[in-house]
């Protein structure tokens, strides 16, 4: 489904992604873990071309792009194949929950308004928010806002949903409801997902594969339970040991 090859991203002299190559299968759920500054968010942002890598190729489905020489229409075509859920939801404050989910269908996909609203309602039901459909974001809790963002990401029928620490800005008691929604999607939906997370128990339980990044490189990857329970690389072991009180 997704194949990236030798992605390099630099900010000035600093190489943030140092030749990342990665294949992700259709319906696979991949968790990316690693220390702060290791390039996790940058990798997601390069995957949907919010950031332009210096070099490397990205393929999503049958859309292939050479990042060193692509045109803006190629960038636009590839960007539409993924949807992103950020740490801080980026909802329109002047639209209801329902409007937020319907909007990208109407503007991006040109779905007729009535159909977009009907589909938006079904998506809000899926994330457990049908009764909040007419509320504006300021009147929703952080966890509810984040679930609206997830419904909106589902709305555009992207090939892959990219999550960048979807729970790290939430109050602890709200984390569970958002993780639960993602877990349900992983089970029921044929959705390919790449999830940057610091929630190791969640990654272990939900992801098919865990990737550990450090300093712009993939240091270790494999079956989620194997990587988290029995990491092979010293860097992964150090990282997980530092987190272990949190896991307990
Ligand atoms: N726009 C930018 N300009 C300059 N440097 C940047 C920019 N964005 C990111 N960086 C640098 O790139 C490196 C990787 O950042 P990135 O946000 O990808 O890390 P991360 O793994 O997501 O970290 P965290 O877990 O803290 O979110 C960091 O050293 C960061 O300072
Ligand atoms: Mg980040």
mmCIF file of C-alpha atoms and ligand atoms in Angstrom:
data_model
loop_
_atom_site.group_PDB
_atom_site.id
_atom_site.type_symbol
_atom_site.label_atom_id
_atom_site.label_comp_id
_atom_site.label_asym_id
_atom_site.label_seq_id
_atom_site.Cartn_x
_atom_site.Cartn_y
_atom_site.Cartn_z
ATOM 1 C CA UNK A 1 0.000 0.000 0.000
ATOM 2 C CA UNK A 2 2.723 2.461 1.029
ATOM 3 C CA UNK A 3 6.314 2.253 0.088
ATOM 4 C CA UNK A 4 8.859 4.904 0.885
ATOM 5 C CA UNK A 5 12.405 4.622 -0.186
ATOM 6 C CA UNK A 6 15.540 6.457 0.993
ATOM 7 C CA UNK A 7 13.741 9.514 2.326
ATOM 8 C CA UNK A 8 16.138 12.236 3.426
ATOM 9 C CA UNK A 9 14.976 15.406 5.166
ATOM 10 C CA UNK A 10 17.281 18.152 6.386
ATOM 11 C CA UNK A 11 16.723 21.398 8.230
ATOM 12 C CA UNK A 12 19.858 23.405 7.466
ATOM 13 C CA UNK A 13 22.813 21.234 8.466
ATOM 14 C CA UNK A 14 20.658 18.939 10.583
ATOM 15 C CA UNK A 15 19.668 15.647 8.915
ATOM 16 C CA UNK A 16 16.336 14.805 10.511
ATOM 17 C CA UNK A 17 15.467 11.787 8.341
ATOM 18 C CA UNK A 18 18.514 9.884 7.272
ATOM 19 C CA UNK A 19 17.495 7.647 4.403
ATOM 20 C CA UNK A 20 14.282 6.062 5.709
ATOM 21 C CA UNK A 21 12.842 3.144 3.737
ATOM 22 C CA UNK A 22 9.637 1.465 4.755
ATOM 23 C CA UNK A 23 6.880 -0.695 3.270
ATOM 24 C CA UNK A 24 3.440 -0.793 4.841
ATOM 25 C CA UNK A 25 0.863 -3.345 3.758
ATOM 26 C CA UNK A 26 -2.803 -2.649 3.146
ATOM 27 C CA UNK A 27 -4.757 -2.759 6.440
ATOM 28 C CA UNK A 28 -1.551 -2.875 8.440
ATOM 29 C CA UNK A 29 -1.403 -0.877 11.678
ATOM 30 C CA UNK A 30 2.083 0.443 12.307
ATOM 31 C CA UNK A 31 3.131 2.233 15.479
ATOM 32 C CA UNK A 32 6.173 4.485 15.445
ATOM 33 C CA UNK A 33 7.933 5.012 18.748
ATOM 34 C CA UNK A 34 11.151 6.749 19.685
ATOM 35 C CA UNK A 35 12.663 9.575 21.710
ATOM 36 C CA UNK A 36 11.685 13.200 21.282
ATOM 37 C CA UNK A 37 13.390 14.703 18.257
ATOM 38 C CA UNK A 38 14.022 11.366 16.543
ATOM 39 C CA UNK A 39 12.032 12.451 13.472
ATOM 40 C CA UNK A 40 8.691 10.682 14.002
ATOM 41 C CA UNK A 41 6.490 13.682 13.227
ATOM 42 C CA UNK A 42 8.753 14.700 10.370
ATOM 43 C CA UNK A 43 8.363 11.238 8.854
ATOM 44 C CA UNK A 44 4.551 11.505 8.971
ATOM 45 C CA UNK A 45 4.689 15.030 7.558
ATOM 46 C CA UNK A 46 6.933 13.833 4.737
ATOM 47 C CA UNK A 47 4.622 10.893 4.067
ATOM 48 C CA UNK A 48 1.786 13.232 3.206
ATOM 49 C CA UNK A 49 4.104 15.939 1.912
ATOM 50 C CA UNK A 50 3.298 18.625 4.429
ATOM 51 C CA UNK A 51 7.106 18.689 4.384
ATOM 52 C CA UNK A 52 9.054 18.146 1.220
ATOM 53 C CA UNK A 53 11.931 15.652 1.607
ATOM 54 C CA UNK A 54 15.251 16.477 -0.068
ATOM 55 C CA UNK A 55 15.245 13.108 -1.811
ATOM 56 C CA UNK A 56 13.627 9.701 -1.892
ATOM 57 C CA UNK A 57 10.473 8.266 -3.389
ATOM 58 C CA UNK A 58 7.014 7.809 -1.916
ATOM 59 C CA UNK A 59 4.375 5.475 -3.284
ATOM 60 C CA UNK A 60 0.832 5.259 -1.946
ATOM 61 C CA UNK A 61 -1.283 2.761 -3.871
ATOM 62 C CA UNK A 62 -0.473 3.376 -7.504
ATOM 63 C CA UNK A 63 0.628 6.987 -7.025
ATOM 64 C CA UNK A 64 4.418 7.251 -7.116
ATOM 65 C CA UNK A 65 6.392 10.376 -6.532
ATOM 66 C CA UNK A 66 10.067 11.233 -6.686
ATOM 67 C CA UNK A 67 10.363 13.866 -3.972
ATOM 68 C CA UNK A 68 13.385 15.534 -5.568
ATOM 69 C CA UNK A 69 11.623 16.319 -8.824
ATOM 70 C CA UNK A 70 7.837 16.215 -8.334
ATOM 71 C CA UNK A 71 5.359 18.832 -9.518
ATOM 72 C CA UNK A 72 2.830 20.492 -7.251
ATOM 73 C CA UNK A 73 -0.037 18.612 -8.895
ATOM 74 C CA UNK A 74 1.720 15.319 -8.097
ATOM 75 C CA UNK A 75 2.161 16.506 -4.504
ATOM 76 C CA UNK A 76 -1.521 17.365 -4.313
ATOM 77 C CA UNK A 77 -2.555 13.980 -5.747
ATOM 78 C CA UNK A 78 -0.429 12.095 -3.241
ATOM 79 C CA UNK A 79 -1.513 14.242 -0.304
ATOM 80 C CA UNK A 80 -5.149 13.366 -0.969
ATOM 81 C CA UNK A 81 -4.402 9.688 -0.454
ATOM 82 C CA UNK A 82 -3.657 10.149 3.243
ATOM 83 C CA UNK A 83 -5.468 11.841 6.109
ATOM 84 C CA UNK A 84 -3.795 13.146 9.219
ATOM 85 C CA UNK A 85 -4.917 13.351 12.845
ATOM 86 C CA UNK A 86 -2.745 15.719 14.856
ATOM 87 C CA UNK A 87 -1.902 15.978 18.527
ATOM 88 C CA UNK A 88 -4.072 19.044 18.793
ATOM 89 C CA UNK A 89 -7.228 18.608 16.795
ATOM 90 C CA UNK A 90 -7.465 21.170 14.013
ATOM 91 C CA UNK A 91 -11.223 21.524 13.787
ATOM 92 C CA UNK A 92 -13.009 24.559 12.392
ATOM 93 C CA UNK A 93 -14.322 26.365 15.471
ATOM 94 C CA UNK A 94 -17.130 28.010 13.516
ATOM 95 C CA UNK A 95 -18.579 24.684 12.375
ATOM 96 C CA UNK A 96 -20.474 22.058 14.326
ATOM 97 C CA UNK A 97 -19.032 18.573 14.824
ATOM 98 C CA UNK A 98 -21.207 17.442 11.924
ATOM 99 C CA UNK A 99 -20.113 20.347 9.743
ATOM 100 C CA UNK A 100 -16.464 19.596 10.467
ATOM 101 C CA UNK A 101 -16.839 16.030 9.251
ATOM 102 C CA UNK A 102 -18.989 16.920 6.229
ATOM 103 C CA UNK A 103 -16.844 19.848 5.057
ATOM 104 C CA UNK A 104 -13.899 17.964 3.481
ATOM 105 C CA UNK A 105 -16.311 15.658 1.648
ATOM 106 C CA UNK A 106 -18.074 18.681 0.152
ATOM 107 C CA UNK A 107 -15.011 20.778 -0.677
ATOM 108 C CA UNK A 108 -12.403 18.151 -1.523
ATOM 109 C CA UNK A 109 -14.432 15.250 -2.819
ATOM 110 C CA UNK A 110 -17.348 17.255 -4.252
ATOM 111 C CA UNK A 111 -19.891 14.987 -2.562
ATOM 112 C CA UNK A 112 -23.412 16.530 -2.730
ATOM 113 C CA UNK A 113 -24.253 18.322 0.497
ATOM 114 C CA UNK A 114 -27.128 16.089 1.642
ATOM 115 C CA UNK A 115 -25.104 12.943 1.068
ATOM 116 C CA UNK A 116 -22.053 14.431 2.835
ATOM 117 C CA UNK A 117 -24.141 15.258 5.896
ATOM 118 C CA UNK A 118 -25.689 11.791 5.944
ATOM 119 C CA UNK A 119 -22.267 10.179 5.743
ATOM 120 C CA UNK A 120 -20.907 12.558 8.388
ATOM 121 C CA UNK A 121 -23.681 11.491 10.730
ATOM 122 C CA UNK A 122 -22.812 7.833 10.242
ATOM 123 C CA UNK A 123 -19.149 8.579 10.924
ATOM 124 C CA UNK A 124 -19.948 10.505 14.104
ATOM 125 C CA UNK A 125 -22.029 7.531 15.213
ATOM 126 C CA UNK A 126 -19.026 5.297 14.642
ATOM 127 C CA UNK A 127 -16.875 7.382 17.006
ATOM 128 C CA UNK A 128 -19.725 7.544 19.536
ATOM 129 C CA UNK A 129 -20.633 11.199 19.035
ATOM 130 C CA UNK A 130 -23.984 11.209 17.292
ATOM 131 C CA UNK A 131 -25.656 13.064 20.152
ATOM 132 C CA UNK A 132 -22.983 15.791 19.976
ATOM 133 C CA UNK A 133 -23.347 16.292 16.210
ATOM 134 C CA UNK A 134 -24.765 19.828 16.513
ATOM 135 C CA UNK A 135 -22.243 21.040 19.090
ATOM 136 C CA UNK A 136 -19.381 23.387 18.277
ATOM 137 C CA UNK A 137 -15.798 22.333 19.105
ATOM 138 C CA UNK A 138 -15.486 24.702 22.098
ATOM 139 C CA UNK A 139 -18.367 22.884 23.783
ATOM 140 C CA UNK A 140 -16.760 19.452 23.343
ATOM 141 C CA UNK A 141 -14.196 17.843 25.627
ATOM 142 C CA UNK A 142 -10.670 17.283 24.302
ATOM 143 C CA UNK A 143 -11.354 13.606 23.775
ATOM 144 C CA UNK A 144 -14.577 14.353 21.922
ATOM 145 C CA UNK A 145 -12.815 16.914 19.730
ATOM 146 C CA UNK A 146 -10.167 14.358 18.897
ATOM 147 C CA UNK A 147 -12.848 11.804 17.998
ATOM 148 C CA UNK A 148 -14.394 14.364 15.628
ATOM 149 C CA UNK A 149 -10.937 14.722 14.024
ATOM 150 C CA UNK A 150 -10.819 10.959 13.564
ATOM 151 C CA UNK A 151 -14.294 10.928 11.990
ATOM 152 C CA UNK A 152 -13.137 13.685 9.665
ATOM 153 C CA UNK A 153 -10.032 11.719 8.706
ATOM 154 C CA UNK A 154 -12.260 8.737 7.914
ATOM 155 C CA UNK A 155 -14.583 10.922 5.837
ATOM 156 C CA UNK A 156 -12.206 11.422 2.942
ATOM 157 C CA UNK A 157 -11.701 7.696 2.295
ATOM 158 C CA UNK A 158 -7.949 8.057 2.354
ATOM 159 C CA UNK A 159 -5.784 5.006 1.755
ATOM 160 C CA UNK A 160 -3.973 5.610 5.007
ATOM 161 C CA UNK A 161 -4.622 7.563 8.190
ATOM 162 C CA UNK A 162 -1.591 9.090 9.868
ATOM 163 C CA UNK A 163 -1.895 9.805 13.595
ATOM 164 C CA UNK A 164 0.663 12.028 15.307
ATOM 165 C CA UNK A 165 0.411 11.438 19.061
ATOM 166 C CA UNK A 166 -3.385 11.605 18.990
ATOM 167 C CA UNK A 167 -3.701 11.393 22.778
ATOM 168 C CA UNK A 168 -0.735 13.313 24.114
ATOM 169 C CA UNK A 169 -2.606 16.611 24.480
ATOM 170 C CA UNK A 170 -5.512 15.010 26.332
ATOM 171 C CA UNK A 171 -6.345 14.828 30.009
ATOM 172 C CA UNK A 172 -5.413 11.361 31.255
ATOM 173 C CA UNK A 173 -9.034 10.342 31.756
ATOM 174 C CA UNK A 174 -9.773 11.173 28.110
ATOM 175 C CA UNK A 175 -6.941 9.154 26.604
ATOM 176 C CA UNK A 176 -8.786 5.881 26.802
ATOM 177 C CA UNK A 177 -11.847 6.912 24.772
ATOM 178 C CA UNK A 178 -9.659 8.033 21.863
ATOM 179 C CA UNK A 179 -7.448 4.950 21.953
ATOM 180 C CA UNK A 180 -10.593 2.843 22.086
ATOM 181 C CA UNK A 181 -11.909 4.441 18.887
ATOM 182 C CA UNK A 182 -8.594 3.828 17.121
ATOM 183 C CA UNK A 183 -8.504 0.262 18.349
ATOM 184 C CA UNK A 184 -12.031 -0.349 17.074
ATOM 185 C CA UNK A 185 -11.052 1.033 13.674
ATOM 186 C CA UNK A 186 -8.031 -1.221 13.625
ATOM 187 C CA UNK A 187 -10.276 -4.215 14.277
ATOM 188 C CA UNK A 188 -13.282 -3.484 12.134
ATOM 189 C CA UNK A 189 -12.096 -1.285 9.349
ATOM 190 C CA UNK A 190 -9.856 -2.060 6.500
ATOM 191 C CA UNK A 191 -7.896 1.053 7.308
ATOM 192 C CA UNK A 192 -4.154 1.291 6.987
ATOM 193 C CA UNK A 193 -2.874 3.324 9.913
ATOM 194 C CA UNK A 194 0.455 4.750 10.957
ATOM 195 C CA UNK A 195 0.392 5.925 14.555
ATOM 196 C CA UNK A 196 3.120 7.871 16.312
ATOM 197 C CA UNK A 197 2.535 7.260 19.992
ATOM 198 C CA UNK A 198 4.089 7.269 23.424
ATOM 199 C CA UNK A 199 1.431 4.847 24.666
ATOM 200 C CA UNK A 200 3.425 1.631 24.690
ATOM 201 C CA UNK A 201 0.668 -0.582 26.055
ATOM 202 C CA UNK A 202 -1.600 0.650 23.280
ATOM 203 C CA UNK A 203 1.047 0.131 20.589
ATOM 204 C CA UNK A 204 1.704 -3.349 21.876
ATOM 205 C CA UNK A 205 -1.962 -4.264 21.811
ATOM 206 C CA UNK A 206 -3.166 -2.574 18.638
ATOM 207 C CA UNK A 207 -0.272 -2.377 16.209
ATOM 208 C CA UNK A 208 0.749 -5.183 13.898
ATOM 209 C CA UNK A 209 4.240 -3.769 13.760
ATOM 210 C CA UNK A 210 6.262 -1.388 15.900
ATOM 211 C CA UNK A 211 9.030 0.754 14.476
ATOM 212 C CA UNK A 212 11.594 2.304 16.778
ATOM 213 C CA UNK A 213 13.270 5.439 15.435
ATOM 214 C CA UNK A 214 16.310 7.239 16.722
ATOM 215 C CA UNK A 215 18.168 10.163 15.171
ATOM 216 C CA UNK A 216 16.346 9.969 11.877
ATOM 217 C CA UNK A 217 16.864 6.252 11.353
ATOM 218 C CA UNK A 218 14.800 3.129 11.848
ATOM 219 C CA UNK A 219 16.802 1.271 14.467
ATOM 220 C CA UNK A 220 14.501 -1.675 15.014
ATOM 221 C CA UNK A 221 11.158 -2.927 13.784
ATOM 222 C CA UNK A 222 9.099 -6.037 14.085
ATOM 223 C CA UNK A 223 6.055 -7.656 15.594
ATOM 224 C CA UNK A 224 4.634 -5.227 18.159
ATOM 225 C CA UNK A 225 4.800 -7.572 21.131
ATOM 226 C CA UNK A 226 8.294 -8.739 20.253
ATOM 227 C CA UNK A 227 9.724 -5.218 19.940
ATOM 228 C CA UNK A 228 8.097 -3.928 23.120
ATOM 229 C CA UNK A 229 8.509 -7.014 25.303
ATOM 230 C CA UNK A 230 11.884 -8.179 24.033
ATOM 231 C CA UNK A 231 13.673 -5.446 22.078
ATOM 232 C CA UNK A 232 16.868 -6.582 20.413
ATOM 233 C CA UNK A 233 18.725 -3.316 19.903
ATOM 234 C CA UNK A 234 20.428 -1.615 22.860
ATOM 235 C CA UNK A 235 18.910 1.759 21.870
ATOM 236 C CA UNK A 236 15.375 0.307 21.917
ATOM 237 C CA UNK A 237 16.090 -1.384 25.247
ATOM 238 C CA UNK A 238 17.294 1.911 26.762
ATOM 239 C CA UNK A 239 14.273 3.799 25.440
ATOM 240 C CA UNK A 240 11.755 1.272 26.747
ATOM 241 C CA UNK A 241 13.526 0.942 30.088
ATOM 242 C CA UNK A 242 13.221 4.694 30.601
ATOM 243 C CA UNK A 243 9.478 4.410 29.949
ATOM 244 C CA UNK A 244 8.827 1.313 31.995
ATOM 245 C CA UNK A 245 7.550 3.058 35.151
ATOM 246 C CA UNK A 246 4.925 4.645 32.885
ATOM 247 C CA UNK A 247 3.920 1.258 31.461
ATOM 248 C CA UNK A 248 3.607 -0.211 34.957
HETATM 249 N N1 LIG B 1 10.522 23.273 10.861
HETATM 250 C C1 LIG B 1 11.660 22.858 11.449
HETATM 251 N N2 LIG B 1 12.799 23.585 11.367
HETATM 252 C C2 LIG B 1 13.952 23.163 11.930
HETATM 253 N N3 LIG B 1 14.080 22.003 12.605
HETATM 254 C C3 LIG B 1 12.987 21.229 12.719
HETATM 255 C C4 LIG B 1 11.724 21.617 12.150
HETATM 256 N N4 LIG B 1 10.820 20.640 12.426
HETATM 257 C C5 LIG B 1 11.482 19.710 13.135
HETATM 258 N N5 LIG B 1 12.783 20.055 13.313
HETATM 259 C C6 LIG B 1 13.791 19.258 14.020
HETATM 260 O O1 LIG B 1 13.768 17.960 13.499
HETATM 261 C C7 LIG B 1 13.994 17.007 14.534
HETATM 262 C C8 LIG B 1 12.902 15.975 14.506
HETATM 263 O O2 LIG B 1 11.683 16.591 14.880
HETATM 264 P P1 LIG B 1 10.324 15.786 14.986
HETATM 265 O O3 LIG B 1 9.282 16.783 15.338
HETATM 266 O O4 LIG B 1 10.138 14.993 13.765
HETATM 267 O O5 LIG B 1 10.618 14.823 16.213
HETATM 268 P P2 LIG B 1 9.638 13.811 16.957
HETATM 269 O O6 LIG B 1 10.299 12.476 16.910
HETATM 270 O O7 LIG B 1 8.283 13.935 16.401
HETATM 271 O O8 LIG B 1 9.695 14.352 18.452
HETATM 272 P P3 LIG B 1 8.513 14.426 19.587
HETATM 273 O O9 LIG B 1 8.422 13.049 20.177
HETATM 274 O O10 LIG B 1 9.044 15.410 20.572
HETATM 275 O O11 LIG B 1 7.262 14.878 18.904
HETATM 276 C C9 LIG B 1 14.095 17.790 15.825
HETATM 277 O O12 LIG B 1 15.446 17.958 16.148
HETATM 278 C C10 LIG B 1 13.459 19.116 15.495
HETATM 279 O O13 LIG B 1 14.020 20.147 16.241
HETATM 280 MG MG1 LIG B 2 6.461 14.616 17.156
#
